[in-house]
PDB file of C-alpha atoms in Angstrom:
ATOM      1  CA  MET A   1     -16.262 -12.049  21.340  1.00 53.00           C
ATOM      2  CA  THR A   2     -16.474 -12.685  17.608  1.00 66.00           C
ATOM      3  CA  ALA A   3     -17.908 -15.971  16.381  1.00 79.00           C
ATOM      4  CA  THR A   4     -15.327 -18.305  14.888  1.00 89.00           C
ATOM      5  CA  PRO A   5     -15.699 -18.475  11.092  1.00 92.00           C
ATOM      6  CA  LYS A   6     -16.315 -21.813   9.405  1.00 95.00           C
ATOM      7  CA  VAL A   7     -13.582 -23.464   7.376  1.00 95.00           C
ATOM      8  CA  THR A   8     -15.015 -23.684   3.847  1.00 94.00           C
ATOM      9  CA  SER A   9     -11.990 -25.192   2.061  1.00 93.00           C
ATOM     10  CA  GLU A  10      -8.254 -25.745   2.474  1.00 92.00           C
ATOM     11  CA  VAL A  11      -7.709 -22.102   1.490  1.00 89.00           C
ATOM     12  CA  SER A  12     -10.821 -20.276   2.692  1.00 88.00           C
ATOM     13  CA  LEU A  13     -12.882 -19.284   5.700  1.00 91.00           C
ATOM     14  CA  SER A  14     -16.550 -18.287   5.655  1.00 89.00           C
ATOM     15  CA  ASN A  15     -15.620 -14.671   6.417  1.00 89.00           C
ATOM     16  CA  SER A  16     -12.882 -14.380   3.738  1.00 88.00           C
ATOM     17  CA  PHE A  17     -12.802 -11.086   1.851  1.00 90.00           C
ATOM     18  CA  LEU A  18      -9.132 -10.141   1.426  1.00 92.00           C
ATOM     19  CA  GLY A  19      -8.535 -11.975  -1.842  1.00 90.00           C
ATOM     20  CA  ASP A  20      -5.031 -12.108  -3.270  1.00 92.00           C
ATOM     21  CA  THR A  21      -2.007 -10.363  -1.813  1.00 95.00           C
ATOM     22  CA  ILE A  22      -1.053  -8.010  -4.646  1.00 95.00           C
ATOM     23  CA  GLN A  23       1.715  -5.871  -3.159  1.00 98.00           C
ATOM     24  CA  VAL A  24       4.469  -5.881  -0.543  1.00 98.00           C
ATOM     25  CA  CYS A  25       5.844  -2.512   0.590  1.00 99.00           C
ATOM     26  CA  VAL A  26       9.123  -1.610   2.253  1.00 99.00           C
ATOM     27  CA  VAL A  27       9.487   1.752   4.009  1.00 99.00           C
ATOM     28  CA  THR A  28      12.992   3.194   3.969  1.00 99.00           C
ATOM     29  CA  ARG A  29      15.002   6.309   4.676  1.00 99.00           C
ATOM     30  CA  ASP A  30      17.016   5.775   1.465  1.00 99.00           C
ATOM     31  CA  MET A  31      15.081   4.553  -1.560  1.00 99.00           C
ATOM     32  CA  TYR A  32      18.206   4.224  -3.729  1.00 99.00           C
ATOM     33  CA  ARG A  33      19.941   1.927  -1.242  1.00 99.00           C
ATOM     34  CA  THR A  34      16.776  -0.153  -0.991  1.00 99.00           C
ATOM     35  CA  MET A  35      16.254  -0.280  -4.770  1.00 99.00           C
ATOM     36  CA  ASP A  36      19.911  -1.335  -5.171  1.00 99.00           C
ATOM     37  CA  GLY A  37      19.289  -4.243  -2.812  1.00 99.00           C
ATOM     38  CA  MET A  38      16.137  -5.263  -4.661  1.00 98.00           C
ATOM     39  CA  VAL A  39      17.904  -5.009  -8.033  1.00 98.00           C
ATOM     40  CA  LYS A  40      20.554  -7.443  -6.684  1.00 98.00           C
ATOM     41  CA  LEU A  41      17.651  -9.846  -6.088  1.00 98.00           C
ATOM     42  CA  GLY A  42      16.423  -9.373  -9.654  1.00 98.00           C
ATOM     43  CA  ILE A  43      13.479  -7.122  -8.780  1.00 98.00           C
ATOM     44  CA  GLY A  44      13.116  -4.173 -11.144  1.00 98.00           C
ATOM     45  CA  PRO A  45      13.261  -1.987 -13.109  1.00 99.00           C
ATOM     46  CA  TRP A  46      11.742   0.534 -10.728  1.00 99.00           C
ATOM     47  CA  ARG A  47       9.350   3.345 -11.581  1.00 99.00           C
ATOM     48  CA  VAL A  48       9.971   6.308  -9.248  1.00 99.00           C
ATOM     49  CA  TYR A  49       7.095   8.692  -8.488  1.00 98.00           C
ATOM     50  CA  GLU A  50       6.432  11.432  -5.977  1.00 98.00           C
ATOM     51  CA  PHE A  51       3.061  11.384  -4.242  1.00 97.00           C
ATOM     52  CA  ASN A  52       2.055  14.807  -2.909  1.00 96.00           C
ATOM     53  CA  ALA A  53      -0.858  17.250  -2.691  1.00 94.00           C
ATOM     54  CA  GLN A  54      -0.457  18.129  -6.382  1.00 95.00           C
ATOM     55  CA  ASN A  55      -1.107  14.613  -7.709  1.00 96.00           C
ATOM     56  CA  CYS A  56      -3.051  13.093  -4.814  1.00 97.00           C
ATOM     57  CA  LYS A  57      -6.371  14.418  -3.590  1.00 97.00           C
ATOM     58  CA  ASP A  58      -8.332  13.840  -0.396  1.00 97.00           C
ATOM     59  CA  LEU A  59      -5.181  12.985   1.580  1.00 98.00           C
ATOM     60  CA  THR A  60      -5.967  11.966   5.148  1.00 98.00           C
ATOM     61  CA  PHE A  61      -3.870  10.831   8.093  1.00 98.00           C
ATOM     62  CA  ARG A  62      -5.571   9.468  11.202  1.00 98.00           C
ATOM     63  CA  GLY A  63      -8.931  10.914  10.183  1.00 97.00           C
ATOM     64  CA  LYS A  64      -7.772  14.453   9.403  1.00 98.00           C
ATOM     65  CA  PRO A  65      -6.735  16.223   6.184  1.00 98.00           C
ATOM     66  CA  ALA A  66      -3.026  15.658   5.594  1.00 97.00           C
ATOM     67  CA  ASN A  67      -0.157  17.466   3.932  1.00 96.00           C
ATOM     68  CA  LEU A  68       2.313  14.707   3.231  1.00 96.00           C
ATOM     69  CA  SER A  69       4.581  13.642   0.437  1.00 98.00           C
ATOM     70  CA  MET A  70       6.656  10.604  -0.342  1.00 98.00           C
ATOM     71  CA  LYS A  71       8.844   9.073  -2.989  1.00 99.00           C
ATOM     72  CA  LEU A  72       7.112   5.932  -4.167  1.00 98.00           C
ATOM     73  CA  CYS A  73       8.907   3.303  -6.237  1.00 99.00           C
ATOM     74  CA  LEU A  74       7.130   0.438  -8.013  1.00 98.00           C
ATOM     75  CA  ALA A  75       8.448  -2.748  -9.608  1.00 98.00           C
ATOM     76  CA  PHE A  76       7.075  -6.178 -10.427  1.00 97.00           C
ATOM     77  CA  SER A  77       8.339  -9.669  -9.747  1.00 95.00           C
ATOM     78  CA  GLY A  78       5.968 -11.897 -11.677  1.00 94.00           C
ATOM     79  CA  THR A  79       2.495 -10.724 -10.724  1.00 92.00           C
ATOM     80  CA  MET A  80       3.609  -9.354  -7.346  1.00 95.00           C
ATOM     81  CA  MET A  81       3.964  -5.585  -7.142  1.00 97.00           C
ATOM     82  CA  TRP A  82       6.807  -4.390  -4.943  1.00 99.00           C
ATOM     83  CA  GLU A  83       6.705  -0.888  -3.502  1.00 99.00           C
ATOM     84  CA  ILE A  84       9.353   1.184  -1.759  1.00 99.00           C
ATOM     85  CA  ILE A  85       8.266   4.324   0.095  1.00 99.00           C
ATOM     86  CA  GLN A  86      10.549   7.046   1.387  1.00 99.00           C
ATOM     87  CA  PRO A  87       8.586   9.721   3.294  1.00 99.00           C
ATOM     88  CA  ILE A  88       9.534  13.318   2.468  1.00 98.00           C
ATOM     89  CA  ILE A  89       7.337  15.732   4.437  1.00 97.00           C
ATOM     90  CA  GLY A  90       4.508  15.589   6.926  1.00 97.00           C
ATOM     91  CA  PRO A  91       3.446  13.093   9.530  1.00 98.00           C
ATOM     92  CA  SER A  92       2.294   9.787   8.051  1.00 98.00           C
ATOM     93  CA  ILE A  93       2.023   6.112   8.820  1.00 98.00           C
ATOM     94  CA  TYR A  94       5.426   5.746   7.145  1.00 98.00           C
ATOM     95  CA  THR A  95       7.175   8.192   9.493  1.00 98.00           C
ATOM     96  CA  GLU A  96       5.459   6.508  12.445  1.00 98.00           C
ATOM     97  CA  PHE A  97       6.730   3.134  11.250  1.00 98.00           C
ATOM     98  CA  LEU A  98      10.303   4.371  10.821  1.00 99.00           C
ATOM     99  CA  GLU A  99      10.252   5.861  14.340  1.00 98.00           C
ATOM    100  CA  LYS A 100       8.766   2.723  15.912  1.00 97.00           C
ATOM    101  CA  HIS A 101      10.376  -0.100  13.911  1.00 97.00           C
ATOM    102  CA  GLY A 102      13.066   1.326  11.667  1.00 98.00           C
ATOM    103  CA  GLU A 103      13.152   0.314   8.021  1.00 99.00           C
ATOM    104  CA  GLY A 104      11.422  -2.796   6.756  1.00 98.00           C
ATOM    105  CA  ILE A 105       8.246  -4.331   5.416  1.00 98.00           C
ATOM    106  CA  HIS A 106       5.499  -1.873   6.288  1.00 98.00           C
ATOM    107  CA  HIS A 107       2.388  -3.262   4.647  1.00 98.00           C
ATOM    108  CA  VAL A 108       0.833  -5.698   2.245  1.00 98.00           C
ATOM    109  CA  ALA A 109      -1.938  -4.772  -0.157  1.00 97.00           C
ATOM    110  CA  GLN A 110      -4.916  -7.036  -0.684  1.00 96.00           C
ATOM    111  CA  GLY A 111      -7.074  -7.221  -3.807  1.00 92.00           C
ATOM    112  CA  CYS A 112     -10.343  -7.828  -1.901  1.00 88.00           C
ATOM    113  CA  ASN A 113     -11.578  -9.809  -4.917  1.00 85.00           C
ATOM    114  CA  ASN A 114     -11.922  -6.556  -6.893  1.00 86.00           C
ATOM    115  CA  GLY A 115     -15.141  -5.754  -5.044  1.00 88.00           C
ATOM    116  CA  ASP A 116     -16.897  -2.405  -4.805  1.00 93.00           C
ATOM    117  CA  TRP A 117     -14.584   0.249  -3.285  1.00 95.00           C
ATOM    118  CA  GLU A 118     -16.985   1.341  -0.543  1.00 96.00           C
ATOM    119  CA  GLU A 119     -17.742  -2.278   0.341  1.00 95.00           C
ATOM    120  CA  ARG A 120     -14.013  -3.037   0.603  1.00 95.00           C
ATOM    121  CA  LYS A 121     -13.573  -0.228   3.132  1.00 97.00           C
ATOM    122  CA  ARG A 122     -16.663  -1.350   5.067  1.00 96.00           C
ATOM    123  CA  SER A 123     -15.282  -4.896   5.225  1.00 95.00           C
ATOM    124  CA  PHE A 124     -12.441  -3.537   7.372  1.00 97.00           C
ATOM    125  CA  THR A 125     -14.337  -1.012   9.471  1.00 97.00           C
ATOM    126  CA  ASP A 126     -17.140  -3.511  10.187  1.00 96.00           C
ATOM    127  CA  ARG A 127     -14.465  -5.788  11.664  1.00 96.00           C
ATOM    128  CA  GLY A 128     -13.178  -2.986  13.901  1.00 97.00           C
ATOM    129  CA  PHE A 129     -10.171  -1.882  11.809  1.00 98.00           C
ATOM    130  CA  LYS A 130      -9.872   1.882  11.556  1.00 98.00           C
ATOM    131  CA  MET A 131      -8.792   3.619   8.338  1.00 98.00           C
ATOM    132  CA  ILE A 132      -5.535   5.417   9.214  1.00 99.00           C
ATOM    133  CA  GLN A 133      -4.422   6.982   5.929  1.00 99.00           C
ATOM    134  CA  SER A 134      -6.000   7.458   2.511  1.00 98.00           C
ATOM    135  CA  GLY A 135      -6.040   9.429  -0.699  1.00 98.00           C
ATOM    136  CA  THR A 136      -6.592   9.254  -4.439  1.00 98.00           C
ATOM    137  CA  TRP A 137      -3.681   9.217  -6.877  1.00 97.00           C
ATOM    138  CA  ALA A 138      -3.835  10.569 -10.432  1.00 95.00           C
ATOM    139  CA  GLU A 139      -7.548  11.399  -9.979  1.00 95.00           C
ATOM    140  CA  ARG A 140      -8.466   7.716 -10.459  1.00 96.00           C
ATOM    141  CA  VAL A 141      -6.772   5.393  -7.984  1.00 96.00           C
ATOM    142  CA  PRO A 142      -8.144   5.523  -4.427  1.00 97.00           C
ATOM    143  CA  TRP A 143      -6.060   3.903  -1.689  1.00 98.00           C
ATOM    144  CA  ALA A 144      -6.543   3.324   2.027  1.00 98.00           C
ATOM    145  CA  TYR A 145      -4.622   1.782   4.905  1.00 99.00           C
ATOM    146  CA  PHE A 146      -6.200   0.106   7.909  1.00 98.00           C
ATOM    147  CA  GLU A 147      -4.844  -0.235  11.422  1.00 98.00           C
ATOM    148  CA  THR A 148      -4.389  -4.002  11.461  1.00 98.00           C
ATOM    149  CA  GLU A 149      -0.927  -4.109  13.033  1.00 96.00           C
ATOM    150  CA  GLU A 150      -2.104  -5.106  16.511  1.00 96.00           C
ATOM    151  CA  ALA A 151      -4.107  -8.029  15.096  1.00 96.00           C
ATOM    152  CA  THR A 152      -1.745  -9.152  12.323  1.00 96.00           C
ATOM    153  CA  THR A 153       1.665  -7.530  13.046  1.00 95.00           C
ATOM    154  CA  THR A 154       1.427  -5.537   9.801  1.00 96.00           C
ATOM    155  CA  THR A 155      -0.700  -2.888   8.127  1.00 98.00           C
ATOM    156  CA  ILE A 156      -3.049  -3.761   5.269  1.00 98.00           C
ATOM    157  CA  GLU A 157      -3.631  -1.476   2.293  1.00 98.00           C
ATOM    158  CA  ILE A 158      -6.318  -1.608  -0.352  1.00 97.00           C
ATOM    159  CA  PHE A 159      -6.469   0.319  -3.606  1.00 95.00           C
ATOM    160  CA  ASP A 160      -8.723   0.343  -6.646  1.00 94.00           C
ATOM    161  CA  ILE A 161      -7.027   0.531 -10.045  1.00 92.00           C
ATOM    162  CA  PRO A 162      -9.548   0.971 -12.883  1.00 92.00           C
ATOM    163  CA  GLY A 163      -9.192  -1.605 -15.656  1.00 91.00           C
ATOM    164  CA  ASP A 164      -8.293   1.055 -18.224  1.00 96.00           C
ATOM    165  CA  PHE A 165      -5.699   2.782 -16.013  1.00 94.00           C
ATOM    166  CA  ALA A 166      -2.098   2.814 -17.206  1.00 94.00           C
ATOM    167  CA  LEU A 167       0.732   3.813 -14.907  1.00 93.00           C
ATOM    168  CA  PRO A 168       1.882   7.323 -15.819  1.00 95.00           C
ATOM    169  CA  GLU A 169       5.431   7.894 -16.996  1.00 97.00           C
ATOM    170  CA  PRO A 170       7.582   7.977 -13.843  1.00 98.00           C
ATOM    171  CA  LEU A 171       9.903  10.776 -12.786  1.00 98.00           C
ATOM    172  CA  GLN A 172      12.699   8.246 -13.153  1.00 99.00           C
ATOM    173  CA  TRP A 173      13.361   4.628 -14.053  1.00 99.00           C
ATOM    174  CA  TYR A 174      15.897   2.797 -11.874  1.00 99.00           C
ATOM    175  CA  PRO A 175      18.456   1.434 -12.614  1.00 99.00           C
ATOM    176  CA  ALA A 176      17.535   2.332 -16.222  1.00 98.00           C
ATOM    177  CA  LYS A 177      14.532   2.728 -18.501  1.00 98.00           C
ATOM    178  CA  PRO A 178      13.478  -0.506 -20.221  1.00 96.00           C
TER     179      PRO A 178
END
């Protein structure tokens, strides 16, 4: 049994490490339908990318090398990043989610107070949460998901965007380029 953490303030526990929630992701079978719905809510414009073995390295799924690809759409609402993922090929946590739950909110991403990348990952594994999918996008942005669904009802992602990183030009802007 884990010791109960101390309450250190109205917004913090002694074992806090997650930091700010920086992203909410929806997994869908139809990214255009989902982007249309988000646009109706005023979220957009959307940058549309494809993540695959050509632009992501070290792809893993459940501890093994992975061959997967997805359409990945990004937009901002204030400081919150919204993400829409439509899996294309290969087994992934997204295809598992669609099979088990259908479409919907798949994960949230946490900033982990911008700590060291290896320490961020250890913060999860030391608490018993297994890394279930990972990779590095555009040679500079590592990302990892942890199996937190049983404990929290959702999956948690972390990623590390270098301060000098600029999002590359997307394959498409939706509904239109700004």
